[in-house]
PDB file of C-alpha atoms and ligand atoms in Angstrom:
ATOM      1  CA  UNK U   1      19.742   7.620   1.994  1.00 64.00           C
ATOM      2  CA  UNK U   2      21.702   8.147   5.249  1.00 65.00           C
ATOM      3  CA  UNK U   3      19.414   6.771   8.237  1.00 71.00           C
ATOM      4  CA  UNK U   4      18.183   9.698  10.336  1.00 89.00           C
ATOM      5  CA  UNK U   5      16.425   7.535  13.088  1.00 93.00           C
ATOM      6  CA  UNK U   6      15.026   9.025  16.459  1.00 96.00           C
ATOM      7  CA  UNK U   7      13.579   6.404  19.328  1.00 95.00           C
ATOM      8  CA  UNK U   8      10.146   6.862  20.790  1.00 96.00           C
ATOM      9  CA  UNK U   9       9.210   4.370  23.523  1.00 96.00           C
ATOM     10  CA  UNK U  10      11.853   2.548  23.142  1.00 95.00           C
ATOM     11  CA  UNK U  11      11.051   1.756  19.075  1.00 97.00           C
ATOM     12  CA  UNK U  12      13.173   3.455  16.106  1.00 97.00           C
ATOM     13  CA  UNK U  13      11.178   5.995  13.871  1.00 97.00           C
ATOM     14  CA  UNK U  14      13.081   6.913  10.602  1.00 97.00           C
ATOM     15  CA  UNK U  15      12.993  10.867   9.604  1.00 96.00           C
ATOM     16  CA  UNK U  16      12.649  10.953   5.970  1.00 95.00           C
ATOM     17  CA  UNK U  17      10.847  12.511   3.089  1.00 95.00           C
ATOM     18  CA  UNK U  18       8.608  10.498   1.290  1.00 97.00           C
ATOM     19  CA  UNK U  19      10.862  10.258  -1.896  1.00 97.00           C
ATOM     20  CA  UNK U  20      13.446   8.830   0.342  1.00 97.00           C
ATOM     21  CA  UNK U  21      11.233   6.375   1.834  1.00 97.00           C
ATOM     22  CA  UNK U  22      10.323   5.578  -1.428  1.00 98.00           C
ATOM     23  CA  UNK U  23      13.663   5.197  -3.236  1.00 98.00           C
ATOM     24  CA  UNK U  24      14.896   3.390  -0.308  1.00 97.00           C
ATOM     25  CA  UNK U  25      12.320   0.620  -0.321  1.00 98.00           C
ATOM     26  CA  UNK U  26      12.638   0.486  -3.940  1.00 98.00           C
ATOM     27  CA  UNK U  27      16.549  -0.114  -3.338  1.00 98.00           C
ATOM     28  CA  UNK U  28      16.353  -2.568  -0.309  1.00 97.00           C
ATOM     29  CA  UNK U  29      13.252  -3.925  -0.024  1.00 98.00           C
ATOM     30  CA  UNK U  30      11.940  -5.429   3.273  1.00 98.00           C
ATOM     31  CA  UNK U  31       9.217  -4.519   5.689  1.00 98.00           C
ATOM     32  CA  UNK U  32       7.425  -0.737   6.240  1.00 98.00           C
ATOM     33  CA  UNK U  33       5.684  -0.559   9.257  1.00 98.00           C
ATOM     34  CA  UNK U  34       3.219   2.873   9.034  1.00 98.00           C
ATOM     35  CA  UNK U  35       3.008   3.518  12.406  1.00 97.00           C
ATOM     36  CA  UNK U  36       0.625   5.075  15.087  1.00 95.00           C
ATOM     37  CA  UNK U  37       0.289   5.429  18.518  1.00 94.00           C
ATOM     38  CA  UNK U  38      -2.224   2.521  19.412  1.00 93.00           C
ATOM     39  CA  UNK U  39       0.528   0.340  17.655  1.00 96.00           C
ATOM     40  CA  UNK U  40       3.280   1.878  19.862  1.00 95.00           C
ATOM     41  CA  UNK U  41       1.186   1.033  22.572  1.00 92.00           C
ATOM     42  CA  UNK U  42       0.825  -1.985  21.279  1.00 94.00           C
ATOM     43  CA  UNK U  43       4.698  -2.933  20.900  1.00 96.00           C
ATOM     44  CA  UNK U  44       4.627  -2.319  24.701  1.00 92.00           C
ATOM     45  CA  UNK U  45       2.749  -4.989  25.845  1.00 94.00           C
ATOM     46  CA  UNK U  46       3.598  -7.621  23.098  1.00 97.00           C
ATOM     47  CA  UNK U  47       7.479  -7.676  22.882  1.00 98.00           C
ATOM     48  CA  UNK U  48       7.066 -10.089  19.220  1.00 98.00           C
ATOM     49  CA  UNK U  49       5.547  -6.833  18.060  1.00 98.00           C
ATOM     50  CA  UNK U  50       8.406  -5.020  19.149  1.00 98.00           C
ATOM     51  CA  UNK U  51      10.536  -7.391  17.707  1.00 98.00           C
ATOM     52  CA  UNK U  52       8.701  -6.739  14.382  1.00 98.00           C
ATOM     53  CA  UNK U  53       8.614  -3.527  13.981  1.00 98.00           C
ATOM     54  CA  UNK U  54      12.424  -2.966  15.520  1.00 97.00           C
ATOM     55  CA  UNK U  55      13.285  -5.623  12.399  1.00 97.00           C
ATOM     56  CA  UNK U  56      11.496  -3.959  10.073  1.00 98.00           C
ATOM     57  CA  UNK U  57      13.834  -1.704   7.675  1.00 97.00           C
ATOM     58  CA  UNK U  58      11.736   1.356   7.621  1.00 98.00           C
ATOM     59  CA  UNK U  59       9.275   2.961  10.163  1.00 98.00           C
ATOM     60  CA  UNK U  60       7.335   5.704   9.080  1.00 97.00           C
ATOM     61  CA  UNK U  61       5.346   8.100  10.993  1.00 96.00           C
ATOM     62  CA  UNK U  62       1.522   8.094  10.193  1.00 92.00           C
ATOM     63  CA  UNK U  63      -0.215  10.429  12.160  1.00 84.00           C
ATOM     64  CA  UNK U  64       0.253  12.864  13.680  1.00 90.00           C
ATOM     65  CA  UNK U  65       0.246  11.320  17.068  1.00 93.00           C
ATOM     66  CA  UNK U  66       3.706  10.174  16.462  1.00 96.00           C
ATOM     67  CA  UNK U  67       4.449  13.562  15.161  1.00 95.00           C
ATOM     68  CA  UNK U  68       3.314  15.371  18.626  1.00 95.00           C
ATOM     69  CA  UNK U  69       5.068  12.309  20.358  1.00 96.00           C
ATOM     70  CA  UNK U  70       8.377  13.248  18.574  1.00 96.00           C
ATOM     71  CA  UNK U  71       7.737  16.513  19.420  1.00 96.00           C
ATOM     72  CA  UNK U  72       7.649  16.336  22.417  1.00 96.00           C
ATOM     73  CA  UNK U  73      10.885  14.387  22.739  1.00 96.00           C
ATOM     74  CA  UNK U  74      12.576  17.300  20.813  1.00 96.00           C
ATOM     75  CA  UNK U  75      12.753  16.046  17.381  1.00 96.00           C
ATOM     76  CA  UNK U  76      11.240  17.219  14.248  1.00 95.00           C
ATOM     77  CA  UNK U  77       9.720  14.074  12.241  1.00 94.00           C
ATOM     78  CA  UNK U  78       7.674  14.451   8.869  1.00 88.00           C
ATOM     79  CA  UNK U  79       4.840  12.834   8.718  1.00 92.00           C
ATOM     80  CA  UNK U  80       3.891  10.493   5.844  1.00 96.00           C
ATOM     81  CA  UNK U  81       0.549   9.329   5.454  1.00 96.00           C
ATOM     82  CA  UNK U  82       0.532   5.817   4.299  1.00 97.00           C
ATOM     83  CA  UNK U  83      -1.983   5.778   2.199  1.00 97.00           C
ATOM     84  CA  UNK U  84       0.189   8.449   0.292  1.00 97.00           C
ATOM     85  CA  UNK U  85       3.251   6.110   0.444  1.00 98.00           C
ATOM     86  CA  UNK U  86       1.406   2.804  -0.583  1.00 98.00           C
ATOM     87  CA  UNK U  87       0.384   4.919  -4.007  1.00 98.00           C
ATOM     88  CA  UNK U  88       3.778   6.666  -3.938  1.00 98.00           C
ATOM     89  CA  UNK U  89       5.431   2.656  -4.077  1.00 98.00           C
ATOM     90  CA  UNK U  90       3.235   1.630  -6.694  1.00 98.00           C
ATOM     91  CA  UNK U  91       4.073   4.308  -8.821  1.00 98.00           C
ATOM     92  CA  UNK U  92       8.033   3.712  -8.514  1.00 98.00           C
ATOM     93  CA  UNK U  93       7.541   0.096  -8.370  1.00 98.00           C
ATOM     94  CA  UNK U  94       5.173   0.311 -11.912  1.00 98.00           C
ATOM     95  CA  UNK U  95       7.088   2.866 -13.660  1.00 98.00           C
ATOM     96  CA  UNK U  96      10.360   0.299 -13.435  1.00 98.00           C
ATOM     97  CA  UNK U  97       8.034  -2.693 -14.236  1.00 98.00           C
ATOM     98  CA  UNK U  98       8.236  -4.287 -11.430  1.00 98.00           C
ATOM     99  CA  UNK U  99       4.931  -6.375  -9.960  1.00 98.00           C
ATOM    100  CA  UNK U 100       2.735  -5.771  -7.328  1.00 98.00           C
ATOM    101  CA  UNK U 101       0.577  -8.166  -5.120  1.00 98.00           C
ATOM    102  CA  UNK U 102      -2.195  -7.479  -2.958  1.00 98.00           C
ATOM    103  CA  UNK U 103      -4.118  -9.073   0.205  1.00 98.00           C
ATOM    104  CA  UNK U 104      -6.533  -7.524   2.215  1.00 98.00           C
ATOM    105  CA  UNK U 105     -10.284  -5.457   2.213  1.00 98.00           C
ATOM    106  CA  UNK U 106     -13.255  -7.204   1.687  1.00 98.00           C
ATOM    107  CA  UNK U 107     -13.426  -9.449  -1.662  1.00 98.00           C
ATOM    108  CA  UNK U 108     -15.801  -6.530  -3.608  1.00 98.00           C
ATOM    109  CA  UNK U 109     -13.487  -3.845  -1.927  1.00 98.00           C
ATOM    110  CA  UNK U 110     -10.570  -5.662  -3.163  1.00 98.00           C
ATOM    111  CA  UNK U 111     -11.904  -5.972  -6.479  1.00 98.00           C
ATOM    112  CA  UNK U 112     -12.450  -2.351  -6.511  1.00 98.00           C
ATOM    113  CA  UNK U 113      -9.058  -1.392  -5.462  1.00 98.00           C
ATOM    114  CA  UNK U 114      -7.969  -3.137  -8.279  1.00 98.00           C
ATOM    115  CA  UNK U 115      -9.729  -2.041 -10.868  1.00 98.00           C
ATOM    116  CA  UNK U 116      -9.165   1.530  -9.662  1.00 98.00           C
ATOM    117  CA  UNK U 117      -5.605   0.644  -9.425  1.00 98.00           C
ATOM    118  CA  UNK U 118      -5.036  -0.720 -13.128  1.00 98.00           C
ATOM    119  CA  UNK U 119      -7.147   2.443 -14.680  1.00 98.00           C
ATOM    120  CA  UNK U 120      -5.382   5.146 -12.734  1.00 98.00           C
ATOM    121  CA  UNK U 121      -1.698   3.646 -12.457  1.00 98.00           C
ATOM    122  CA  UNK U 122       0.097   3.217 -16.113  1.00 96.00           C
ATOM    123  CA  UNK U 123       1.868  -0.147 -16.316  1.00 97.00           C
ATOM    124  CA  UNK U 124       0.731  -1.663 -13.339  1.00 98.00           C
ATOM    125  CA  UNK U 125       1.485  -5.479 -13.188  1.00 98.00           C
ATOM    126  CA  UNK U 126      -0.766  -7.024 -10.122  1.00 98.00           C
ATOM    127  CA  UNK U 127       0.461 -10.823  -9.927  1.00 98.00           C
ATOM    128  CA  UNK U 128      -1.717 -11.185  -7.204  1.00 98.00           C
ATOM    129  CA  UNK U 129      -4.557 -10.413  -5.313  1.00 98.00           C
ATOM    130  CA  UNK U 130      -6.672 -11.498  -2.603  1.00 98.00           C
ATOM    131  CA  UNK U 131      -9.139 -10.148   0.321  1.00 98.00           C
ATOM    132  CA  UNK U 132      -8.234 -10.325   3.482  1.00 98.00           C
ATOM    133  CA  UNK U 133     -10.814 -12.361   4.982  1.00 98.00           C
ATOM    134  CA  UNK U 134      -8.943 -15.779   4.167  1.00 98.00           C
ATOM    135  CA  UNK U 135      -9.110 -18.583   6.534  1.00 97.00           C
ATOM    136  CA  UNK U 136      -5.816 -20.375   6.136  1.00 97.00           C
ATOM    137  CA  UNK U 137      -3.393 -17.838   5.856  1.00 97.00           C
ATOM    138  CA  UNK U 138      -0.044 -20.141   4.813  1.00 97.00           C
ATOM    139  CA  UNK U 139      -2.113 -20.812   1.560  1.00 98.00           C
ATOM    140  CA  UNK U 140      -1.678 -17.021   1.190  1.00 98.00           C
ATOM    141  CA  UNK U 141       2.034 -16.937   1.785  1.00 98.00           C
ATOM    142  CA  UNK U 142       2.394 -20.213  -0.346  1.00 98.00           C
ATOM    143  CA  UNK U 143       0.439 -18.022  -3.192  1.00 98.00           C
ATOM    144  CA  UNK U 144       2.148 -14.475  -2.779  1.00 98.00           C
ATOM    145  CA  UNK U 145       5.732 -16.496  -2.899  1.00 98.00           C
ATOM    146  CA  UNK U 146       4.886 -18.097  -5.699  1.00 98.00           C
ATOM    147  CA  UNK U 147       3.729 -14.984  -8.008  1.00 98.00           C
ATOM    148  CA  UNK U 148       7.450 -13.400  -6.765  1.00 98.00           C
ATOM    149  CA  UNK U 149       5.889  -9.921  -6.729  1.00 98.00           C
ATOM    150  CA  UNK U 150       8.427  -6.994  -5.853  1.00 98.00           C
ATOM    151  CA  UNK U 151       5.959  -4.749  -3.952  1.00 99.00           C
ATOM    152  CA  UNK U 152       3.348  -6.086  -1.579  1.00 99.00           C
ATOM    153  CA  UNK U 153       0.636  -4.068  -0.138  1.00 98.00           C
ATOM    154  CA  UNK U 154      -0.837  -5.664   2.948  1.00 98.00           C
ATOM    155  CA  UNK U 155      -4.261  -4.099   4.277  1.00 98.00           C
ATOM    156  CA  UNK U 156      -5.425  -5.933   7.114  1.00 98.00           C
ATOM    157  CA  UNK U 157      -5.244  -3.576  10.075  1.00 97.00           C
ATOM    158  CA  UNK U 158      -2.358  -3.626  12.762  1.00 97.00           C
ATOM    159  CA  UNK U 159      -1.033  -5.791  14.159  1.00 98.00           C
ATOM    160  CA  UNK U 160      -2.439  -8.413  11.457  1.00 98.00           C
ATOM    161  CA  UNK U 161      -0.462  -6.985   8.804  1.00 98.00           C
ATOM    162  CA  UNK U 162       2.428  -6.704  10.100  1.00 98.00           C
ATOM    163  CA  UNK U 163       2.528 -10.218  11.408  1.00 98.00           C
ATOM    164  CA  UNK U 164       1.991 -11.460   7.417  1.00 98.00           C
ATOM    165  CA  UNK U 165       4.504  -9.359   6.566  1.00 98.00           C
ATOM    166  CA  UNK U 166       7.175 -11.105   9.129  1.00 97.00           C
ATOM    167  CA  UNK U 167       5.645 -14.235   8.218  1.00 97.00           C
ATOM    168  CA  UNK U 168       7.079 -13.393   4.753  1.00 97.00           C
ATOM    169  CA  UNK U 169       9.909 -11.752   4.740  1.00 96.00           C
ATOM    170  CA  UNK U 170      12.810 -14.439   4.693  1.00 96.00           C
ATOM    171  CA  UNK U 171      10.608 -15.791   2.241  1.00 98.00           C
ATOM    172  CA  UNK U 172      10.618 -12.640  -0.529  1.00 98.00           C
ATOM    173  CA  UNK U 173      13.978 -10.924   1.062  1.00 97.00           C
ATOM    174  CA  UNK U 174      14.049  -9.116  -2.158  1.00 97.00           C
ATOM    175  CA  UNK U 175      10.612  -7.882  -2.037  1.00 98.00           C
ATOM    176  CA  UNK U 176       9.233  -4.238  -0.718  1.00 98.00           C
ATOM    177  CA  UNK U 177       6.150  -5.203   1.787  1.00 98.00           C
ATOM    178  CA  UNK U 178       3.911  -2.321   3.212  1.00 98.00           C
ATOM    179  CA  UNK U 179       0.986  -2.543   5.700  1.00 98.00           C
ATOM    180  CA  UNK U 180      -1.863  -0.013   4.765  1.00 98.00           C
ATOM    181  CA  UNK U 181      -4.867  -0.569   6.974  1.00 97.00           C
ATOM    182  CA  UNK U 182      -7.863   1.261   5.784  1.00 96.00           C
ATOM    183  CA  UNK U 183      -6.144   2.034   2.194  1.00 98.00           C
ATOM    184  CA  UNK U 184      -7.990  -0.478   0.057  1.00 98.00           C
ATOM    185  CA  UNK U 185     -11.239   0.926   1.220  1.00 97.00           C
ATOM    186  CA  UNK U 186     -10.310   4.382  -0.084  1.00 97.00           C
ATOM    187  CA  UNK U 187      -8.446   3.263  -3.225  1.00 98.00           C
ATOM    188  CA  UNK U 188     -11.808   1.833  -4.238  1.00 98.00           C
ATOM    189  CA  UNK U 189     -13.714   4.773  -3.736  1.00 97.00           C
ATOM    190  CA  UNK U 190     -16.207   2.910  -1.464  1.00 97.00           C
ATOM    191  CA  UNK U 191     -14.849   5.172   1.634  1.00 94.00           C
ATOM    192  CA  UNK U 192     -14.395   9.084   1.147  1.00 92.00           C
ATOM    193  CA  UNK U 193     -10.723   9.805   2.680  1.00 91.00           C
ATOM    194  CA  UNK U 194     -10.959  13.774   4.625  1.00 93.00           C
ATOM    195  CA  UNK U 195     -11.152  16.274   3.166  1.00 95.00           C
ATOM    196  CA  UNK U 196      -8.046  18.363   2.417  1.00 94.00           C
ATOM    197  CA  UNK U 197      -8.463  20.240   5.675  1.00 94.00           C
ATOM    198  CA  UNK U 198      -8.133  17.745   7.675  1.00 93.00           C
ATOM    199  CA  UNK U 199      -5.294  16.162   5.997  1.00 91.00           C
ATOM    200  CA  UNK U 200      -3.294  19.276   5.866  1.00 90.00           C
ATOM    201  CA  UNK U 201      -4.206  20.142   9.984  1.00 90.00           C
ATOM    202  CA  UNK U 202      -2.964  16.322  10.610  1.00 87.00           C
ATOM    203  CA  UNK U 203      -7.046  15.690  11.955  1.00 90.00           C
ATOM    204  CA  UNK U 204      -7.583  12.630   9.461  1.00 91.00           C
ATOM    205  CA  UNK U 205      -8.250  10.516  12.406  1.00 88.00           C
ATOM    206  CA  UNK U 206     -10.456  12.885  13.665  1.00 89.00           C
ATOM    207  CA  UNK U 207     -13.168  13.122  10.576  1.00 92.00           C
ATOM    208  CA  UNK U 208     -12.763   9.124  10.774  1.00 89.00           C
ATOM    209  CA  UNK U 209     -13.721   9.063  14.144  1.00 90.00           C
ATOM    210  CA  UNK U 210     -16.696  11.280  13.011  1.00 90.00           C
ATOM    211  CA  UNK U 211     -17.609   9.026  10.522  1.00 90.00           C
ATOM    212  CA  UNK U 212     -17.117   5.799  12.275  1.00 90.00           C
ATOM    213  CA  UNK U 213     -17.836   6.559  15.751  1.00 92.00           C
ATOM    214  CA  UNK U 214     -16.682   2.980  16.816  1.00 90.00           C
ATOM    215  CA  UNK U 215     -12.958   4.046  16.091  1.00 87.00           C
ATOM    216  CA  UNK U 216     -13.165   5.843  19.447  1.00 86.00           C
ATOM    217  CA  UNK U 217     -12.611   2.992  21.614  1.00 85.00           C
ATOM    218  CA  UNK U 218      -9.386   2.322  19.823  1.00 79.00           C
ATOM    219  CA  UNK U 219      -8.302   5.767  20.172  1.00 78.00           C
ATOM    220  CA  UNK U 220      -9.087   6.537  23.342  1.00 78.00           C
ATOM    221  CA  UNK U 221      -7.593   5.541  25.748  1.00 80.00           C
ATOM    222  CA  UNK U 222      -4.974   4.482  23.674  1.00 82.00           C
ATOM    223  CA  UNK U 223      -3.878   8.022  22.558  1.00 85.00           C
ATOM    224  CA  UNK U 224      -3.685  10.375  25.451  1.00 89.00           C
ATOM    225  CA  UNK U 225      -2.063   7.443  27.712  1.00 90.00           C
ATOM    226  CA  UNK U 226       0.393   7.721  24.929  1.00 93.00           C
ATOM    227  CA  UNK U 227       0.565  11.386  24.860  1.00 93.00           C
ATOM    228  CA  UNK U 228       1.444  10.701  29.091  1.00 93.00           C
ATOM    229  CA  UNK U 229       4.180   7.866  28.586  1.00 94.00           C
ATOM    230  CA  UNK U 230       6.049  10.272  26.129  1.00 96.00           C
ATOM    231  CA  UNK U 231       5.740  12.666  28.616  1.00 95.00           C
ATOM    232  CA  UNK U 232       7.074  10.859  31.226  1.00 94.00           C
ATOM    233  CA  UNK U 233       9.708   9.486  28.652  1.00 92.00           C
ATOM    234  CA  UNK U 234      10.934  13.213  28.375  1.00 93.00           C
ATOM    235  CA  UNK U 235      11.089  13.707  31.719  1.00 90.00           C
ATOM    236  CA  UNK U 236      12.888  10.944  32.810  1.00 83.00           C
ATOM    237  CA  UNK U 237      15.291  11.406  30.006  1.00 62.00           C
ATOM    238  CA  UNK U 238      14.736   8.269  27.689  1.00 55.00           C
ATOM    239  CA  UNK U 239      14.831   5.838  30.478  1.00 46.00           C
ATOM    240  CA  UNK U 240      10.587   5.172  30.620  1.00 42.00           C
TER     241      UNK U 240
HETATM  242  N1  UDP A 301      -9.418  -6.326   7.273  1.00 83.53           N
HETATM  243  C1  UDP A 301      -9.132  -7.468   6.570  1.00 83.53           C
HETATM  244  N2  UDP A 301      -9.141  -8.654   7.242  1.00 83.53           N
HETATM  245  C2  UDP A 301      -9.408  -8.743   8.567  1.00 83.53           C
HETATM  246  C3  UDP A 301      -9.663  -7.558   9.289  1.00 83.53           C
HETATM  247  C4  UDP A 301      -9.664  -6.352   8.590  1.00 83.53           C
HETATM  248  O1  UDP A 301      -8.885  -7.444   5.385  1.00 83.53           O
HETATM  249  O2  UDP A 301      -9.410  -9.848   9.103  1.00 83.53           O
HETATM  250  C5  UDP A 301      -9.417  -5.057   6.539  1.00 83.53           C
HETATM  251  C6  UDP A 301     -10.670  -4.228   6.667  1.00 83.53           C
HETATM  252  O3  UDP A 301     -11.655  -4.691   5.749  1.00 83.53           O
HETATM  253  C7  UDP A 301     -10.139  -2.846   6.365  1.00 83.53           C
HETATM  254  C8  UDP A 301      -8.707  -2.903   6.891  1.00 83.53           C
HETATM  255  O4  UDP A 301      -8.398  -4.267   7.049  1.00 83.53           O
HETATM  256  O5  UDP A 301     -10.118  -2.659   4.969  1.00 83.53           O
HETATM  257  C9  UDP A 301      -8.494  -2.268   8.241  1.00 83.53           C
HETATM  258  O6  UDP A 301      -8.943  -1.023   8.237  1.00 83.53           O
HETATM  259  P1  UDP A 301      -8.826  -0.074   9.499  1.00 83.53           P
HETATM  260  O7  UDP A 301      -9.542   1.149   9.121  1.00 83.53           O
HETATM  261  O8  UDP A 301      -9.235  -0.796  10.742  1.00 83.53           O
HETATM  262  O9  UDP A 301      -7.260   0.148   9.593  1.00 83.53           O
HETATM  263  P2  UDP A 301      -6.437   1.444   9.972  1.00 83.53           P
HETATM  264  O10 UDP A 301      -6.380   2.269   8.726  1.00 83.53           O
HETATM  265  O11 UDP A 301      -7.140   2.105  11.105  1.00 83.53           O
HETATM  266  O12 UDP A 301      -5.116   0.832  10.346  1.00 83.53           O
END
């Protein structure tokens, strides 16, 4: 795929459909980093974030806060859900037998997932899996490096995930690593994901702020003081 990447804030989104995020990971490998405004946000107050997610070979859009960001700055981004991508990955990664490893979710979450996973996905090979509520985590690195899997699918929650996924990168270079957050939870059917609606209208994060009212305090502030340093990134011409 020829790299079609835009800058917000300073950090490099890539425009592209989800087959071509797909068949590129497959290709290449290396780290996806699903992004969202809080972990923009984020990346500007902790430059080895930054660092991350500028290093990472593909950064996808999210949500639709990225989206309006984009927007804003004049460019027209799809947006990929990750949750649609992690599935997406395991489906390429399956159908050409390659293996898949998993950390993160509570343990009976996790078991779940996996479960779910190896009835609804034909020729899935999971060489590993674990929950992510570990306490040493270079036994999990020493573990996942050892079962060689192609795919990994991290769900921790950012910046957690991503930080695992640096952690092992020049140890799996071959390997295709993804942070999910909240996917596990759905995959095992123990959390509803919105309803079509919502999905369609980009307002996910909106029924899961209805549902778990705590979620506000990581959206707000974080979002509309996003919404204002795009802004101000447009009008001072990239040079916020
Ligand atoms: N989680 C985990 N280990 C931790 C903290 C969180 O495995 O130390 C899991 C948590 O159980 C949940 C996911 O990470 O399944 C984070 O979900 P969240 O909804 O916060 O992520 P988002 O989708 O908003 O990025």
């Amino acid at each position: 795929m020829d790299r079609d990447r835009v800058k917000i804030q300073g950090l490099g989104i890539d425009n592209c459909s989800m087959d071509e995020a797909v068949d590129y990971a497959y290709s290449n490998g290396g780290q996806i980093v699903t992004i969202n405004p809080e972990m923009i946000s984020y990346a500007k107050k902790n430059p080895y974030f930054t660092d991350i997610v500028s290093s990472a070979e593909l950064v996808i859009p999210d949500g639709i806060g990225v989206q309006i960001g984009l927007k804003i700055l004049g460019y027209d981004v799809k947006r990929i859900p990750g949750i649609e991508l992690g599935k997406a990955l395991i489906t390429k990664f399956s159908d050409n037998n390659k293996s898949v490893a998993l950390v993160g979710a509570k343990p009976e979450i996790l078991k779940l997932t996996v479960k779910n996973l190896i009835k609804e996905v034909e020729n899935i090979n999971i060489v590993y899996a674990h929950d992510g509520y570990y306490k040493d985590e270079d036994e999990i690195v020493n573990a996942l490096v050892d079962s060689k899997p192609d795919l990994v699918l991290v769900a921790l929650g950012s910046p957690k995930q991503e930080f695992l996924i640096n952690k092992l990168k020049t140890k799996l270079p071959k390997s295709a690593m993804i942070g999910l957050g909240g996917s596990f939870d759905v995959w095992s059917g123990v959390v509803k994901r919105a309803p079509k609606i919502y999905q369609k209208l980009g307002l996910e994060w909106l029924y899961r702020t209805i549902k778990e009212p705590q979620r506000l305090k990581r959206i707000f502030p974080a979002l509309p003081v996003f919404i204002f340093k795009v802004l101000k990134e447009r009008l001072f011409d990239g040079k916020c």
